[in-house]
mmCIF file of N, CA and C in Angstrom:
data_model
loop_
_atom_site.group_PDB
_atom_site.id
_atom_site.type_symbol
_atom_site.label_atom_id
_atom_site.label_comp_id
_atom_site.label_asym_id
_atom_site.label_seq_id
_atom_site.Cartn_x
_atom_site.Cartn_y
_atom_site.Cartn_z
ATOM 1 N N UNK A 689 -61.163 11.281 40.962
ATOM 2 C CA UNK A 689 -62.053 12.037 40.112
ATOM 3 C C UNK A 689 -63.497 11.609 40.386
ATOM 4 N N UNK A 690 -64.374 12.764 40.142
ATOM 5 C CA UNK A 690 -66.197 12.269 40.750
ATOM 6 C C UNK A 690 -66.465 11.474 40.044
ATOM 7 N N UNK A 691 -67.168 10.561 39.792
ATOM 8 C CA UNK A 691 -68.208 9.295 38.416
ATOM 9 C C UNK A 691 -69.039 10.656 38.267
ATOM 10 N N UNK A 692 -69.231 10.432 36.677
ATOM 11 C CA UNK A 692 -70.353 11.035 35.638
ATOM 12 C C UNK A 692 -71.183 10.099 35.671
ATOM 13 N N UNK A 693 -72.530 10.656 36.237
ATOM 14 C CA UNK A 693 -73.782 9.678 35.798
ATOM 15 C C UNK A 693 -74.579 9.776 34.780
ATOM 16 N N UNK A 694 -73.839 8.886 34.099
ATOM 17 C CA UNK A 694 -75.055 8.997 32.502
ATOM 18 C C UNK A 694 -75.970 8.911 32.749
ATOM 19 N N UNK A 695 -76.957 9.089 31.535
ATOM 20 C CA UNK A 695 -78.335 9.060 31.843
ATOM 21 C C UNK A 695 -78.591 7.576 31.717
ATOM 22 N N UNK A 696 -78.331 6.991 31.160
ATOM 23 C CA UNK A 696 -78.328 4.900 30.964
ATOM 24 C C UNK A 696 -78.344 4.388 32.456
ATOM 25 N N UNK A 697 -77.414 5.079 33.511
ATOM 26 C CA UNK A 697 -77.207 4.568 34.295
ATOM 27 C C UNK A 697 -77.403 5.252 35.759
ATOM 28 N N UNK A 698 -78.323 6.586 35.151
ATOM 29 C CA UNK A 698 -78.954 7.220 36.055
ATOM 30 C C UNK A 698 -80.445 6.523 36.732
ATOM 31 N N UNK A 699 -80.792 6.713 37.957
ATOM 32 C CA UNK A 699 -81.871 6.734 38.800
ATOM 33 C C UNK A 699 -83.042 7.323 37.817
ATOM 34 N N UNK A 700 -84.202 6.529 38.066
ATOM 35 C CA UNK A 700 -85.083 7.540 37.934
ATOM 36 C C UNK A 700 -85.031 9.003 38.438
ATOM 37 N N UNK A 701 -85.178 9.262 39.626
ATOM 38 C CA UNK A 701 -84.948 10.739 39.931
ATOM 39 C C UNK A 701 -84.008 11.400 39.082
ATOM 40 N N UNK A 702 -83.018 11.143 39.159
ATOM 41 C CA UNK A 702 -81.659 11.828 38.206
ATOM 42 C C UNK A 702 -82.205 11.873 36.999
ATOM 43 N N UNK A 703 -82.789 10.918 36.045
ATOM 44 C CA UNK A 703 -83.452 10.876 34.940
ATOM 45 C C UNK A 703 -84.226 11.898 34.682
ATOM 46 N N UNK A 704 -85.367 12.194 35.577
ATOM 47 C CA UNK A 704 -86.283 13.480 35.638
ATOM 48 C C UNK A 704 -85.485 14.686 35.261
ATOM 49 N N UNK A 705 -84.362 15.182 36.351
ATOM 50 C CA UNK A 705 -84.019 16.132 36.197
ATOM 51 C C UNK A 705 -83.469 16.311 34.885
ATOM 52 N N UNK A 706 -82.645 15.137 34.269
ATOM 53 C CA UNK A 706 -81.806 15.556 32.839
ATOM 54 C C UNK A 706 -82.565 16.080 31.995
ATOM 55 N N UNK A 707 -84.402 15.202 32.074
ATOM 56 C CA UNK A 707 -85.418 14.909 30.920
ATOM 57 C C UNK A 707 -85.731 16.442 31.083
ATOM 58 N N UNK A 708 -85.552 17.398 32.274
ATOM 59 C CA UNK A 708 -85.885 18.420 32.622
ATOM 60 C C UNK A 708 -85.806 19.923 32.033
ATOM 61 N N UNK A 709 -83.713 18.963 32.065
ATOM 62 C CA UNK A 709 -82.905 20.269 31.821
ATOM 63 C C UNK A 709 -82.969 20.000 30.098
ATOM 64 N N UNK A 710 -83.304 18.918 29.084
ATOM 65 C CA UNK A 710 -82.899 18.754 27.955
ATOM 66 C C UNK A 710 -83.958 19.622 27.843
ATOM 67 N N UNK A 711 -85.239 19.656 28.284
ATOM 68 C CA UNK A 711 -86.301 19.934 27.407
ATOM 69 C C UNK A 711 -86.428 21.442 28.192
ATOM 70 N N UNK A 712 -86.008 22.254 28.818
ATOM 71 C CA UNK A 712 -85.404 23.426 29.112
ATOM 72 C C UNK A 712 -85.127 24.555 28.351
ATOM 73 N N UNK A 713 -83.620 23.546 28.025
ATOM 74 C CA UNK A 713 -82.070 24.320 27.613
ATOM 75 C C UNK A 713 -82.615 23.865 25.603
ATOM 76 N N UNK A 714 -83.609 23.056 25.937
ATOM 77 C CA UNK A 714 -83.753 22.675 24.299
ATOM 78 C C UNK A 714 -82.297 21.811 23.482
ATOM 79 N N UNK A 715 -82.145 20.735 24.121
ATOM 80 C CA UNK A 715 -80.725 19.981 23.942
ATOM 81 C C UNK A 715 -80.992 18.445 24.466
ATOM 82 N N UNK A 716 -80.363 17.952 23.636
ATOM 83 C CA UNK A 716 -80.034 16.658 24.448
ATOM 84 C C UNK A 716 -78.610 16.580 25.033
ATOM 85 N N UNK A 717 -78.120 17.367 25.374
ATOM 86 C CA UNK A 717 -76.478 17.212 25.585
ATOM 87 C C UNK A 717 -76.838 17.465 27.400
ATOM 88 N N UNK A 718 -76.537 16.602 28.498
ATOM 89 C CA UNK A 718 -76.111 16.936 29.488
ATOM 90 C C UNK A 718 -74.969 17.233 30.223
ATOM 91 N N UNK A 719 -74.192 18.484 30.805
ATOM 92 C CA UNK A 719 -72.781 18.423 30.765
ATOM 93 C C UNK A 719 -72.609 18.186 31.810
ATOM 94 N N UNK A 720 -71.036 17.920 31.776
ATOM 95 C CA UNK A 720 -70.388 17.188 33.076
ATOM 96 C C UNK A 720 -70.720 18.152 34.550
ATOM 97 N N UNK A 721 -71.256 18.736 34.175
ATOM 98 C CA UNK A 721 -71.445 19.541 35.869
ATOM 99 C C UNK A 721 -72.803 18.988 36.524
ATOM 100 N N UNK A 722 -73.252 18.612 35.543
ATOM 101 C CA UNK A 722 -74.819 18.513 35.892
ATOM 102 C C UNK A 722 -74.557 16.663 36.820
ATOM 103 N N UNK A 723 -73.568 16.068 35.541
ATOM 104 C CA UNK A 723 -73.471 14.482 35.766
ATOM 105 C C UNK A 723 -72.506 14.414 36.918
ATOM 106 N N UNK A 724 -71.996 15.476 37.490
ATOM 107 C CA UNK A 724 -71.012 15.207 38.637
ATOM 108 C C UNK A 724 -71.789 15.129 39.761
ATOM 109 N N UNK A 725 -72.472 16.368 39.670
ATOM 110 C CA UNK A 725 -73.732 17.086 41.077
ATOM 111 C C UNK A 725 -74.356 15.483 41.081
ATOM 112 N N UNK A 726 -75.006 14.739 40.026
ATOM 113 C CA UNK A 726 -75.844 13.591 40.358
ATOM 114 C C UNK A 726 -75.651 12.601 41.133
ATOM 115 N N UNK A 727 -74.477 12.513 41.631
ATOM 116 C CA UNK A 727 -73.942 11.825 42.122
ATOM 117 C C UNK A 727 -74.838 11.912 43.669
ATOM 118 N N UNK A 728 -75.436 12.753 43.780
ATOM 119 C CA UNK A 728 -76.357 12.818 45.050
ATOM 120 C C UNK A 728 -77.268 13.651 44.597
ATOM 121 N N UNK A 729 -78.446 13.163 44.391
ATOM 122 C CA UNK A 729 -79.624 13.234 43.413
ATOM 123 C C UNK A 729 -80.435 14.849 44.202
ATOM 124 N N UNK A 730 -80.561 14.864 45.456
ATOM 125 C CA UNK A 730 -80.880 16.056 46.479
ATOM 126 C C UNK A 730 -80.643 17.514 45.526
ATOM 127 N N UNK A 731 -78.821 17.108 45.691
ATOM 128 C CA UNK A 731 -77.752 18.528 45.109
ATOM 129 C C UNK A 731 -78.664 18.531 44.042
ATOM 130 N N UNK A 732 -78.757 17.343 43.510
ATOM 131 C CA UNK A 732 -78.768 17.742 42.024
ATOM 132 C C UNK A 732 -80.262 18.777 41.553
ATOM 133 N N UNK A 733 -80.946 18.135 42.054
ATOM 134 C CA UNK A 733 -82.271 18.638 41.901
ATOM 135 C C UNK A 733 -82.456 20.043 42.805
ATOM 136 N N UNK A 734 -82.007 19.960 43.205
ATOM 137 C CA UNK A 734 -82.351 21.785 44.191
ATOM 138 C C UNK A 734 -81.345 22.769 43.620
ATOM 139 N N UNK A 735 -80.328 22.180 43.003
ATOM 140 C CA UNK A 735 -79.374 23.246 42.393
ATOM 141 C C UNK A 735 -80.219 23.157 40.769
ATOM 142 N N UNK A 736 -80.791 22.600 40.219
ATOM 143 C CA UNK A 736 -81.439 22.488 38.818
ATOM 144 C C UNK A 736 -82.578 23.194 38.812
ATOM 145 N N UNK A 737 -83.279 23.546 40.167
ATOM 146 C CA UNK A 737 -84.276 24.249 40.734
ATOM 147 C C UNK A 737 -83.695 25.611 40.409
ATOM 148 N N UNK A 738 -82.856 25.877 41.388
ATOM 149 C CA UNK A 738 -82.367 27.610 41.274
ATOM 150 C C UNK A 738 -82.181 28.037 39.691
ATOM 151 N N UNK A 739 -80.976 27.223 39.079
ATOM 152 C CA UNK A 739 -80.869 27.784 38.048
ATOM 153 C C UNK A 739 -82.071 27.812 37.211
ATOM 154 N N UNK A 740 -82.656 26.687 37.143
ATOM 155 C CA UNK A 740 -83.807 26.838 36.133
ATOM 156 C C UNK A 740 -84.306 27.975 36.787
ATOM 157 N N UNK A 741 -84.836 28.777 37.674
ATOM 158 C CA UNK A 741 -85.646 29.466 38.329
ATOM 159 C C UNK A 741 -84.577 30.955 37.547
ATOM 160 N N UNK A 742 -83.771 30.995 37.807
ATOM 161 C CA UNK A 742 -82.852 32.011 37.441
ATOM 162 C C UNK A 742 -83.181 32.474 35.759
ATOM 163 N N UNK A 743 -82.515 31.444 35.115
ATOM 164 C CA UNK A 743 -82.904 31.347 33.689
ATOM 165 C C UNK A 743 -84.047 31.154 32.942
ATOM 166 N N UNK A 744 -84.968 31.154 33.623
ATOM 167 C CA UNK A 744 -86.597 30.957 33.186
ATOM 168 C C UNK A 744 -87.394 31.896 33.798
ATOM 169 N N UNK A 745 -87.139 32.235 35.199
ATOM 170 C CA UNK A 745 -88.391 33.525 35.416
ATOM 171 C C UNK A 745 -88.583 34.905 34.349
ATOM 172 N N UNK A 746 -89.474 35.227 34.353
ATOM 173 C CA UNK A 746 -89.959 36.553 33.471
ATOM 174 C C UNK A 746 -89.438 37.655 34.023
ATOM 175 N N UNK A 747 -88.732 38.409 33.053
ATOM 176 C CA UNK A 747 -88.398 39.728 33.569
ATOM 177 C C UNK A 747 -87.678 40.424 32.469
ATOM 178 N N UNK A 748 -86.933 41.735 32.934
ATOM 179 C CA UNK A 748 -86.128 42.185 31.844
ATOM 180 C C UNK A 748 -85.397 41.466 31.228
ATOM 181 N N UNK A 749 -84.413 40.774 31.554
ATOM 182 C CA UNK A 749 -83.242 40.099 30.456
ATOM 183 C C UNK A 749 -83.949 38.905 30.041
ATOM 184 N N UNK A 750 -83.685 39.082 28.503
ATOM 185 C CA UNK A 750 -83.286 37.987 27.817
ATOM 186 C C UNK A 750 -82.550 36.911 28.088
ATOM 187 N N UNK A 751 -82.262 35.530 27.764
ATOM 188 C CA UNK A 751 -81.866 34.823 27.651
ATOM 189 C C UNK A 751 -80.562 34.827 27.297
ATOM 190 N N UNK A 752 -79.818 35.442 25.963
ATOM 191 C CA UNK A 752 -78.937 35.738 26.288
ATOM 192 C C UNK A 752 -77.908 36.513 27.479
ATOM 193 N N UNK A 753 -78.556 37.831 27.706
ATOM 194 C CA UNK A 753 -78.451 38.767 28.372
ATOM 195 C C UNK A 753 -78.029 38.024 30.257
ATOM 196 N N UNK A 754 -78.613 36.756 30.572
ATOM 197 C CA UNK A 754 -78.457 35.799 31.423
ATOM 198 C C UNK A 754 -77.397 35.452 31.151
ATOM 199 N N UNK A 755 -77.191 35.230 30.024
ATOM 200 C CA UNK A 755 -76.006 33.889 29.735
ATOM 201 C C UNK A 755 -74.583 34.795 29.963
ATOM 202 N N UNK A 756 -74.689 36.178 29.509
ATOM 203 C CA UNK A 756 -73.768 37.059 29.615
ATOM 204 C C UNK A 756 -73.257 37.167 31.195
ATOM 205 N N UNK A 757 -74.214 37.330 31.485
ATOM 206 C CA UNK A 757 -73.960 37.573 33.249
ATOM 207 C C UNK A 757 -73.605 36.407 34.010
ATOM 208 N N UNK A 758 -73.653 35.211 33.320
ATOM 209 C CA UNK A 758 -73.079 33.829 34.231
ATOM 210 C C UNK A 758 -71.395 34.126 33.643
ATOM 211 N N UNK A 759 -71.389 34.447 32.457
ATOM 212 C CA UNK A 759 -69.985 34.458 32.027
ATOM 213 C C UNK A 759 -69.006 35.531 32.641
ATOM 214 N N UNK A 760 -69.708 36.505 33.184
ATOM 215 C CA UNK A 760 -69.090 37.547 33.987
ATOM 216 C C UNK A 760 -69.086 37.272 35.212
ATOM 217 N N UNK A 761 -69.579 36.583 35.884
ATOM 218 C CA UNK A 761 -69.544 35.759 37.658
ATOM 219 C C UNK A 761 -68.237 34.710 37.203
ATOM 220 N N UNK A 762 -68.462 33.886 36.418
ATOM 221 C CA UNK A 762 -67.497 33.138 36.049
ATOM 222 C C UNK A 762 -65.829 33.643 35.667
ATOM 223 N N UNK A 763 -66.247 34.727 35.025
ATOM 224 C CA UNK A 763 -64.495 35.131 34.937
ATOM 225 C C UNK A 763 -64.293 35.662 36.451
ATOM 226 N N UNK A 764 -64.793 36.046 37.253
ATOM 227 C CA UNK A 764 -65.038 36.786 38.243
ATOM 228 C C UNK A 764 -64.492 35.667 39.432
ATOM 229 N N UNK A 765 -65.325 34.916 39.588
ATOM 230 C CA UNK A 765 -64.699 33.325 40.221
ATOM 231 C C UNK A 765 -63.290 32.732 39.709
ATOM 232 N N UNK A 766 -63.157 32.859 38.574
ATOM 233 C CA UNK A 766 -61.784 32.264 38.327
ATOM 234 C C UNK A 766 -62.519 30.681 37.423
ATOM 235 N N UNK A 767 -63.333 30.398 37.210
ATOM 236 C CA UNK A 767 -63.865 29.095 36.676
ATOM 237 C C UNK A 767 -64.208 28.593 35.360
ATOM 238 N N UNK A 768 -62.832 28.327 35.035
ATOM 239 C CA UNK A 768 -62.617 28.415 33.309
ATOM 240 C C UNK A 768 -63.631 27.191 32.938
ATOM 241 N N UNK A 769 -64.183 26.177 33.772
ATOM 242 C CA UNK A 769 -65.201 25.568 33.200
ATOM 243 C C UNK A 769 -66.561 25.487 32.865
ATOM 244 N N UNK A 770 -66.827 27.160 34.083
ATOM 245 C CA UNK A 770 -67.956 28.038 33.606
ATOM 246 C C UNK A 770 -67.914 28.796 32.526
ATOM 247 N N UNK A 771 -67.044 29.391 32.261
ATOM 248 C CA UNK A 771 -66.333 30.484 31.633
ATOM 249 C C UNK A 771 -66.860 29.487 30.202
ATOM 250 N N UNK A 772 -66.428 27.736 30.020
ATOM 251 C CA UNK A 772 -66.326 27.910 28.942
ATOM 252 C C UNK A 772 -67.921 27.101 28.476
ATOM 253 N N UNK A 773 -68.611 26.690 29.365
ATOM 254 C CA UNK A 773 -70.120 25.995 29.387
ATOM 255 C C UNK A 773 -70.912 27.608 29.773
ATOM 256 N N UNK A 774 -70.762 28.451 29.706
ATOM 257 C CA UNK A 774 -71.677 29.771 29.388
ATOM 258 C C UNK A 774 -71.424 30.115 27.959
ATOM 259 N N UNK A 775 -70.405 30.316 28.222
ATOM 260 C CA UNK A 775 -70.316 31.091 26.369
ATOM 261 C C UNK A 775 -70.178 30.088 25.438
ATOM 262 N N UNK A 776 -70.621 28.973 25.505
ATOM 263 C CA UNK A 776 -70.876 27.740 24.698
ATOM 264 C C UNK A 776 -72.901 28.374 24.489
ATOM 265 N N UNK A 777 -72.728 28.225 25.362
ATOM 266 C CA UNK A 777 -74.721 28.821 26.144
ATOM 267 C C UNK A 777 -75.188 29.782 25.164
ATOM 268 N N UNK A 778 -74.217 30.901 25.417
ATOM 269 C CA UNK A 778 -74.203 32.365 25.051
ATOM 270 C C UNK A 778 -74.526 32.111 23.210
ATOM 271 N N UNK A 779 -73.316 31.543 22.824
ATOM 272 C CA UNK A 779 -73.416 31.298 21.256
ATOM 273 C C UNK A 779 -74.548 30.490 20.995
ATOM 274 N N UNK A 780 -75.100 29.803 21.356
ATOM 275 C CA UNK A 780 -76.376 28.825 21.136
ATOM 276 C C UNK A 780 -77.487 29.894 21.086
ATOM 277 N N UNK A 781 -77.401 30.914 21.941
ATOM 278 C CA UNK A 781 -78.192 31.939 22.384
ATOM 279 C C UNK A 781 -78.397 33.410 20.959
ATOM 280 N N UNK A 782 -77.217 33.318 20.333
ATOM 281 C CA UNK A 782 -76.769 34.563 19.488
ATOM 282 C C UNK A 782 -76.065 35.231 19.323
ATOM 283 N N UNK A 783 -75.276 34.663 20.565
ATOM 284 C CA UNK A 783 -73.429 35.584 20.778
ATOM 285 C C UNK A 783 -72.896 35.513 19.857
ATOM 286 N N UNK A 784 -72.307 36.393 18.798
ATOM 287 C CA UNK A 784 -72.025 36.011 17.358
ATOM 288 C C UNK A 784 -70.116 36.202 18.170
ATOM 289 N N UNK A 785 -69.281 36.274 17.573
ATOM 290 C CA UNK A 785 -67.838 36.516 17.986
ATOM 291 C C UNK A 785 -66.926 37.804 17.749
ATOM 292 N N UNK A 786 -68.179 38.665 17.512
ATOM 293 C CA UNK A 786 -66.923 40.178 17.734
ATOM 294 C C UNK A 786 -67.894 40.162 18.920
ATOM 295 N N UNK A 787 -69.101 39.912 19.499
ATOM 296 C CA UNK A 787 -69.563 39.777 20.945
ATOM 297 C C UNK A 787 -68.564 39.265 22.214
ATOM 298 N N UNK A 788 -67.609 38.381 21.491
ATOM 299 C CA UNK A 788 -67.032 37.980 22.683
ATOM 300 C C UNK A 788 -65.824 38.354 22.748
ATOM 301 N N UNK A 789 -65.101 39.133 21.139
ATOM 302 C CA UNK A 789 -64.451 39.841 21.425
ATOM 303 C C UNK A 789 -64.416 40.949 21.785
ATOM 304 N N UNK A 790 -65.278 41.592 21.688
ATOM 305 C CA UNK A 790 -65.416 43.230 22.290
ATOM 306 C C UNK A 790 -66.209 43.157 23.269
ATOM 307 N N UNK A 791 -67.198 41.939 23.963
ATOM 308 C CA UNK A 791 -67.874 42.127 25.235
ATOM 309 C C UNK A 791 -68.971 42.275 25.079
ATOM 310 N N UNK A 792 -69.650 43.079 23.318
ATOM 311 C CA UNK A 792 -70.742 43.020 23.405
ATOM 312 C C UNK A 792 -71.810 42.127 22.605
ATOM 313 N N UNK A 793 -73.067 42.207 22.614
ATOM 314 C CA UNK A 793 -73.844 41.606 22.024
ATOM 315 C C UNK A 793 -73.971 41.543 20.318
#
């Protein structure tokens, strides 16, 4: 199994990025995808690049409306651990739960 790098026992560099994504995503919670990727600080930071870039540039969708569309790549992939760290996202976002039962907002 990969080591999770906490933040206690993260690198400075690795540190940056968490301090990055908390103050982002508006959370202190870093999840295990983020603490696996750290494991080589490079991944970590150029993949924290895209998404932030994804989920933060200006344009039509909302924030939710993002979060919807990772959850639909994700069922799409087969990746029930996206599947379930989006619509964790999604509800933080406003996804109330006839949203996720009927699909919509």
């Amino acid at each position: 199994m990969t080591k999770l790098i906490e933040y206690e026992q993260a690198s400075d560099e690795v540190r940056s990025v968490y301090d990055d994504i908390r103050a982002i995503r508006k959370t202190d919670y870093i999840n295990n995808f983020w603490k696996a990727i750290a494991n080589h600080p490079p991944t970590l930071h150029r993949t924290w690049q895209a998404v932030k870039e994804v989920m933060t540039a200006p344009g039509e969708l909302d924030p939710l409306m993002r979060e919807l569309i990772y959850i639909a790549v994700s069922v799409t992939t087969g990746c029930e651990y996206c599947i379930a760290s989006h619509t964790a996202a999604a509800r933080a976002k406003g996804l109330g739960i006839s949203g996720v039962l009927h699909g919509t907002t």
